[in-house]
């Protein structure tokens, strides 16, 4: 088989890239290790920035998001038993975020790709990348006992943190930066109405909690747990009791509990691999960087990378210009590091750290009090939360 772009991974990065390239008349094949149901079964992000909304519209898959997504103009910070609203819309000249689950984004992209009759190879085994340091890279994979080869002009590594793409780059060519946090997020998805109409980020003596949602009838909740914690140690009742103990009295009273549809623990890390281009192999999304989910940046960074990459490929095939491809990595990394900094800052401000003792929370509470009392500080937070501009 031959194509112009071989995309490794059918998560949001790979599928969004495939759509944007298709809109630009560029041929691409997506190669995915898992089945469609497995990909859809992973419950992850929930908050979209305007940049992501715009790219999904450009890809022609924004209809259901606008119909079912929930625009949010503010979030609440809960500390010392009281909630304080950050007026995202008022502080950023009208910008907001959209609450719309990554599962739905992925479903919309999958359906659009299938409707367009575009090739996605699911359950591809033993994917390997070849000759991307030259001008005729190849991808090989096995399926149904056969080995297949795809010749292409470019390989887009959209296969996440544990993927094969970054692992195929010679170690000497890669600089990596990593910080692993001493805790994880125990998350529950349940068909119960959200405790509040906006997200609540809580800094409490028992640790961080987040009240989010997927719709007016489906909620997504998280509590910070030690990094060695196991999900099997947590019954639904144990989760609801712990969440309730971390909420203010009014929210604790309003909390509606119910059976979990999904329950999992996500580790938290900050990670960046530089650069994001190796000849004809370009990395995008979690394949190149990971943020702690506190800032709701992971999915949004992936979308921005793909927006830059699609534009660079359009310039290559349209004007045979490689200048945008040459700038791809620097352009992405300037935005990535700002999101890494915000996600680290917001995680450091809201989570309980085992080694900072009693003074740790006092210092966090002082910063939170300053934050909610200062228009300048709240504006800085709001600008980062709604997403920094998509640099041209
Ligand atoms: P993904 O990991 O989503 O997709 C990569 C795809 O490549 C997968 O389908 C995988 O099966 C496939 N793949 C892997 N190896 C392959 C191989 N060798 N060959 C072929 N295919 C291969 N972000 C937020 O903003 N908020 C959150 O709350 C949040 N929670 C998260 C929880 C967890 C457990 C994880 C892991 C991430 C979370 N994220 C969150 C971040 C998440 O949303 C990512 O940013 C987003 O999935 C990035 O999308 P992709 O880059 O497409 O990577
Ligand atoms: C979610 O709804 O899953 C979510 C929302 C905001 C975050 C992280 C996760 O910061």
XYZ file of C-alpha atoms and ligand atoms in Angstrom:
455
model
C 0.000 0.000 0.000
C 1.139 3.605 -0.589
C -0.137 6.827 0.959
C 1.152 10.358 1.485
C 0.961 10.299 5.304
C 0.957 7.203 7.535
C -0.630 8.163 10.892
C 0.217 5.907 13.838
C -2.596 5.933 16.412
C -6.373 6.460 16.164
C -6.768 8.562 19.317
C -7.836 12.211 19.047
C -4.470 13.310 17.586
C -4.368 10.739 14.804
C -8.046 11.011 13.866
C -8.107 14.821 13.904
C -4.967 14.909 11.747
C -6.567 12.469 9.321
C -9.640 14.683 9.023
C -7.693 17.917 8.515
C -5.459 16.272 5.881
C -8.514 14.880 4.091
C -10.063 18.362 4.021
C -6.799 19.546 2.420
C -6.877 16.779 -0.192
C -3.914 14.942 1.347
C -4.142 11.142 1.473
C -3.507 9.445 4.841
C -3.896 5.989 6.370
C -4.393 5.536 10.147
C -2.828 2.479 11.803
C -4.184 1.652 15.289
C -3.108 -1.100 17.670
C -6.477 -1.498 19.406
C -10.104 -1.969 18.304
C -12.488 0.998 17.881
C -14.447 -0.052 20.996
C -11.265 -0.220 23.063
C -10.263 3.292 21.979
C -13.751 4.614 22.787
C -13.747 2.818 26.150
C -10.884 4.932 27.494
C -12.449 7.709 29.610
C -10.155 10.724 29.578
C -10.424 14.441 28.979
C -13.517 16.567 29.363
C -12.679 20.224 28.654
C -12.044 21.740 25.188
C -10.321 25.086 24.560
C -11.496 27.417 21.776
C -8.487 26.387 19.652
C -9.686 22.777 19.805
C -13.304 23.761 19.093
C -12.148 25.741 16.029
C -10.028 22.833 14.733
C -12.902 20.358 15.158
C -15.127 22.766 13.206
C -12.431 23.067 10.514
C -12.310 19.249 10.378
C -16.071 19.230 9.798
C -16.927 17.335 13.001
C -18.161 20.113 15.305
C -21.931 19.686 14.869
C -22.671 17.347 17.811
C -20.151 19.179 20.013
C -22.068 22.463 19.524
C -25.404 20.692 20.014
C -24.501 18.661 23.110
C -21.381 20.339 24.543
C -21.710 22.626 27.571
C -20.064 26.077 27.255
C -18.546 27.048 30.617
C -17.715 30.674 31.466
C -16.241 29.994 34.904
C -14.776 27.469 37.323
C -14.753 27.356 41.145
C -11.820 26.925 43.510
C -12.684 25.321 46.847
C -10.303 25.833 49.786
C -10.663 26.386 53.524
C -14.257 25.089 53.192
C -15.454 27.840 50.813
C -15.871 28.085 47.033
C -14.615 31.031 44.981
C -15.564 31.521 41.322
C -12.994 32.437 38.664
C -14.924 34.376 36.000
C -13.142 32.997 32.928
C -15.404 34.867 30.491
C -15.223 38.215 32.299
C -11.447 38.047 32.779
C -10.585 37.044 29.191
C -12.848 39.352 27.180
C -15.539 36.729 26.599
C -13.594 33.480 26.121
C -14.972 30.210 27.514
C -14.263 26.463 27.450
C -16.555 23.671 26.238
C -17.292 20.611 28.386
C -17.512 17.741 25.877
C -15.882 14.366 26.612
C -12.863 13.110 24.684
C -14.823 9.905 24.059
C -17.413 11.932 22.108
C -14.712 13.844 20.205
C -13.123 10.521 19.235
C -16.509 9.053 18.256
C -17.316 12.065 16.050
C -13.918 11.789 14.345
C -14.224 8.009 13.885
C -17.676 8.337 12.306
C -16.572 11.145 9.984
C -13.576 9.095 8.827
C -15.717 6.022 8.180
C -18.389 8.120 6.376
C -15.678 9.518 4.090
C -14.528 5.974 3.293
C -11.016 6.697 4.594
C -8.697 3.820 5.548
C -8.177 3.051 9.250
C -6.409 -0.197 10.081
C -7.486 -1.317 13.575
C -5.920 -4.135 15.603
C -2.617 -3.690 13.769
C 0.107 -5.720 15.517
C 3.884 -5.234 15.728
C 3.869 -1.776 14.140
C 7.393 -0.721 13.137
C 8.709 2.460 11.514
C 11.483 2.461 8.888
C 13.687 4.860 6.864
C 12.144 8.061 8.232
C 15.607 9.657 8.115
C 15.313 9.488 4.322
C 12.605 10.616 1.887
C 10.820 7.262 1.549
C 9.731 6.123 5.014
C 7.753 2.933 5.549
C 5.468 1.464 8.192
C 5.132 -2.281 8.696
C 2.498 -4.094 10.750
C 0.927 -7.516 11.108
C -2.758 -8.351 10.838
C -4.561 -11.676 10.372
C -1.203 -13.427 10.378
C 0.103 -11.371 7.450
C 2.848 -8.716 7.441
C 1.910 -5.541 5.576
C 3.975 -2.551 4.454
C 2.853 1.028 3.829
C 5.150 3.275 1.774
C 4.619 6.982 2.476
C 6.130 10.468 2.370
C 5.659 11.160 6.098
C 4.920 9.268 9.309
C 2.859 11.101 11.958
C 3.552 9.608 15.397
C 0.178 10.072 17.130
C 0.450 6.930 19.257
C 0.580 8.377 22.758
C 3.063 8.135 25.608
C 3.557 4.373 25.334
C 3.584 4.308 21.528
C 6.194 2.997 19.101
C 6.938 6.291 17.318
C 8.990 8.127 19.932
C 10.560 4.765 20.854
C 11.771 4.424 17.235
C 13.870 7.601 17.428
C 17.579 7.009 18.161
C 18.086 7.859 21.862
C 20.924 10.278 21.056
C 18.550 12.347 18.884
C 16.044 12.900 21.698
C 16.094 15.087 24.815
C 13.449 14.165 27.397
C 12.293 16.026 30.497
C 10.137 14.316 33.117
C 8.609 14.939 36.534
C 6.520 12.179 38.187
C 4.091 13.350 40.889
C 3.779 11.359 44.142
C 0.049 10.738 43.611
C -2.587 9.776 41.032
C -6.224 10.573 40.234
C -8.931 8.041 41.059
C -11.706 8.889 38.584
C -15.355 7.811 38.485
C -17.894 8.272 35.684
C -21.536 7.952 36.786
C -24.998 8.719 35.430
C -25.843 11.181 38.195
C -26.465 14.938 37.857
C -23.367 17.075 38.514
C -23.060 18.582 41.989
C -22.703 22.058 40.430
C -23.195 23.610 36.978
C -19.483 24.471 36.788
C -16.279 22.566 37.619
C -15.023 22.624 41.214
C -11.272 22.217 41.908
C -10.744 21.491 45.618
C -7.640 21.876 47.802
C -8.429 20.071 51.085
C -6.568 18.589 54.045
C -7.395 15.122 52.665
C -6.080 15.959 49.199
C -7.296 17.262 45.843
C -10.758 16.627 44.390
C -12.351 17.658 41.091
C -16.058 17.769 40.282
C -16.589 17.706 36.514
C -19.253 16.424 34.162
C -20.112 15.127 30.681
C -23.728 16.366 30.536
C -26.562 17.494 32.846
C -27.123 13.829 33.736
C -23.599 12.368 33.661
C -20.807 13.375 36.079
C -17.064 12.844 36.171
C -15.374 13.042 39.587
C -11.759 12.625 40.728
C -9.988 12.352 44.089
C -6.225 12.431 44.607
C -4.846 9.088 45.851
C -1.302 7.883 46.683
C 0.602 6.800 43.552
C 0.733 3.174 44.709
C -3.069 3.022 45.238
C -5.025 0.275 43.456
C -8.494 0.829 41.990
C -9.677 -2.534 43.359
C -9.295 -1.076 46.869
C -12.090 1.383 46.109
C -15.753 0.390 46.250
C -18.225 2.923 44.846
C -19.350 3.741 48.403
C -15.756 4.326 49.515
C -15.253 6.692 46.588
C -18.460 8.678 47.234
C -17.690 8.966 50.960
C -14.168 10.235 50.242
C -15.379 12.722 47.641
C -18.109 13.979 49.974
C -15.543 14.475 52.765
C -13.550 16.802 50.465
C -16.496 19.049 49.491
C -17.930 22.143 51.211
C -21.136 21.520 53.227
C -23.480 22.810 50.497
C -21.899 20.690 47.751
C -21.628 17.655 50.056
C -25.357 17.992 50.740
C -26.219 18.269 47.031
C -23.975 15.397 45.877
C -25.995 12.673 44.091
C -24.258 9.296 44.150
C -24.849 6.200 42.025
C -23.151 3.157 40.469
C -19.888 3.856 38.627
C -19.889 3.296 34.852
C -16.097 3.503 34.861
C -13.528 3.729 37.644
C -9.761 4.041 37.090
C -6.571 5.551 38.477
C -4.420 7.783 36.239
C -0.800 8.501 37.190
C 0.295 12.156 37.024
C 3.434 13.226 35.227
C 4.945 16.155 33.334
C 6.880 14.969 30.282
C 8.303 16.563 27.142
C 10.394 15.026 24.342
C 12.397 17.411 22.151
C 12.471 17.918 19.237
C 9.140 16.722 17.742
C 10.489 16.128 14.223
C 13.019 13.541 12.993
C 13.315 13.792 9.214
C 10.021 12.465 7.843
C 8.728 11.371 11.285
C 6.748 14.015 13.197
C 5.389 13.462 16.717
C 2.106 14.972 17.924
C 0.069 14.829 21.139
C 0.878 12.475 23.996
C 3.590 10.820 21.879
C 5.631 13.981 22.508
C 4.340 15.398 25.798
C 2.256 14.636 28.892
C 0.766 17.082 31.389
C -0.909 16.390 34.750
C -4.656 16.650 33.889
C -5.279 19.416 36.480
C -5.088 22.151 33.835
C -7.227 20.224 31.294
C -4.463 20.689 28.703
C -3.584 17.199 27.424
C -6.186 16.831 24.717
C -5.976 20.525 23.832
C -2.206 20.439 23.323
C -2.665 17.389 21.080
C -5.196 19.288 18.956
C -2.904 22.317 18.618
C 0.055 20.129 17.537
C -2.146 18.550 14.878
C -3.370 21.946 13.708
C 0.226 23.061 13.152
C 1.150 19.736 11.517
C -1.762 19.754 9.061
C -0.873 23.325 8.058
C 2.787 22.354 7.534
C 1.852 19.377 5.364
C -0.543 21.522 3.354
C 2.377 23.905 2.624
C 4.595 20.990 1.634
C 2.109 19.453 -0.798
C 0.692 22.788 -1.949
C 3.812 24.854 -2.532
C 6.493 22.149 -2.058
C 7.707 24.338 0.818
C 9.345 22.676 3.850
C 9.622 25.907 5.873
C 6.528 25.189 7.989
C 7.736 21.615 8.563
C 11.106 23.021 9.637
C 9.330 25.296 12.174
C 6.847 22.659 13.347
C 8.735 21.443 16.417
C 9.669 24.909 17.749
C 6.136 26.225 17.172
C 4.573 23.307 19.074
C 7.110 23.307 21.898
C 6.650 27.042 22.635
C 2.971 26.304 23.343
C 3.677 22.944 25.011
C 6.082 24.368 27.620
C 3.631 27.143 28.590
C 0.943 24.503 29.127
C 3.426 22.310 31.041
C 4.190 25.265 33.318
C 0.490 26.059 33.924
C -0.404 22.400 34.554
C 2.510 22.000 36.987
C 1.606 25.278 38.776
C -2.102 24.392 39.121
C -1.217 20.865 40.309
C 1.292 22.233 42.865
C -1.317 24.691 44.138
C -4.183 22.224 44.638
C -2.716 18.833 45.613
C -1.458 17.531 48.954
C 2.276 16.773 48.765
C 3.568 14.161 51.244
C 6.859 15.976 51.851
C 5.749 19.579 52.458
C 4.231 19.036 55.946
C 1.615 21.334 57.529
C 3.230 24.473 56.155
C 2.658 23.174 52.641
C -1.089 23.603 52.765
C -0.797 26.969 54.579
C 1.358 28.295 51.742
C -1.103 26.912 49.156
C -4.041 28.524 50.984
C -2.194 31.862 51.055
C -1.611 31.694 47.311
C -5.227 30.671 46.674
C -6.489 33.595 48.798
C -4.244 35.976 46.877
C -5.365 34.434 43.562
C -9.101 34.832 44.144
C -8.620 38.339 45.615
C -6.422 39.743 42.832
C -7.824 40.592 39.407
C -4.306 40.397 37.970
C -3.672 36.924 39.402
C -7.128 35.644 38.436
C -6.675 37.031 34.919
C -3.367 35.200 34.542
C -5.036 31.977 35.627
C -8.068 32.514 33.400
C -5.948 33.268 30.293
C -4.087 29.989 30.705
C -7.157 27.936 31.570
C -9.163 29.021 28.481
C -6.059 28.398 26.338
C -3.300 30.632 24.965
C -3.608 31.962 21.409
C -2.815 29.656 18.486
C 0.373 31.404 17.313
C 0.701 31.901 13.559
P -3.802 8.801 22.930
O -2.969 8.065 23.941
O -5.189 9.215 23.294
O -3.952 7.905 21.605
C -2.868 7.190 21.102
C -3.425 6.030 20.284
O -2.318 5.310 19.720
C -4.219 5.041 21.139
O -5.455 4.748 20.533
C -3.307 3.804 21.191
O -4.034 2.600 21.237
C -2.545 3.923 19.885
N -1.247 3.254 19.902
C -0.369 3.182 20.922
N 0.708 2.466 20.555
C 0.506 2.069 19.253
C 1.256 1.318 18.319
N 2.439 0.798 18.649
N 0.734 1.122 17.093
C -0.473 1.653 16.751
N -1.245 2.389 17.593
C -0.745 2.577 18.837
N -6.343 15.107 29.347
C -7.160 16.084 29.797
O -7.164 17.186 29.228
N -7.986 15.850 30.889
C -8.021 14.618 31.526
O -8.758 14.431 32.495
C -7.195 13.582 31.079
N -7.218 12.342 31.679
C -6.368 11.353 31.219
C -6.342 10.062 31.807
C -5.464 9.066 31.348
C -5.437 7.690 31.992
C -4.580 9.346 30.279
C -3.599 8.288 29.788
C -4.599 10.613 29.681
C -5.497 11.618 30.141
N -5.548 12.886 29.555
C -6.361 13.877 29.978
C -4.751 13.209 28.460
C -5.417 12.622 27.245
O -6.683 13.193 27.060
C -4.470 12.853 26.100
O -3.959 14.181 26.096
C -5.080 12.536 24.775
O -5.595 11.240 24.831
C -3.984 12.699 23.727
O -4.427 12.121 22.578
P -3.405 11.329 21.627
O -2.184 12.150 21.443
O -4.219 10.933 20.454
O -2.929 10.051 22.464
C -12.730 15.875 33.064
O -13.911 16.260 32.971
O -12.386 14.696 32.840
C -11.670 16.873 33.463
C -12.012 18.226 33.542
C -11.033 19.141 33.915
C -9.750 18.700 34.207
C -9.420 17.343 34.114
C -10.398 16.425 33.739
O -8.806 19.609 34.597
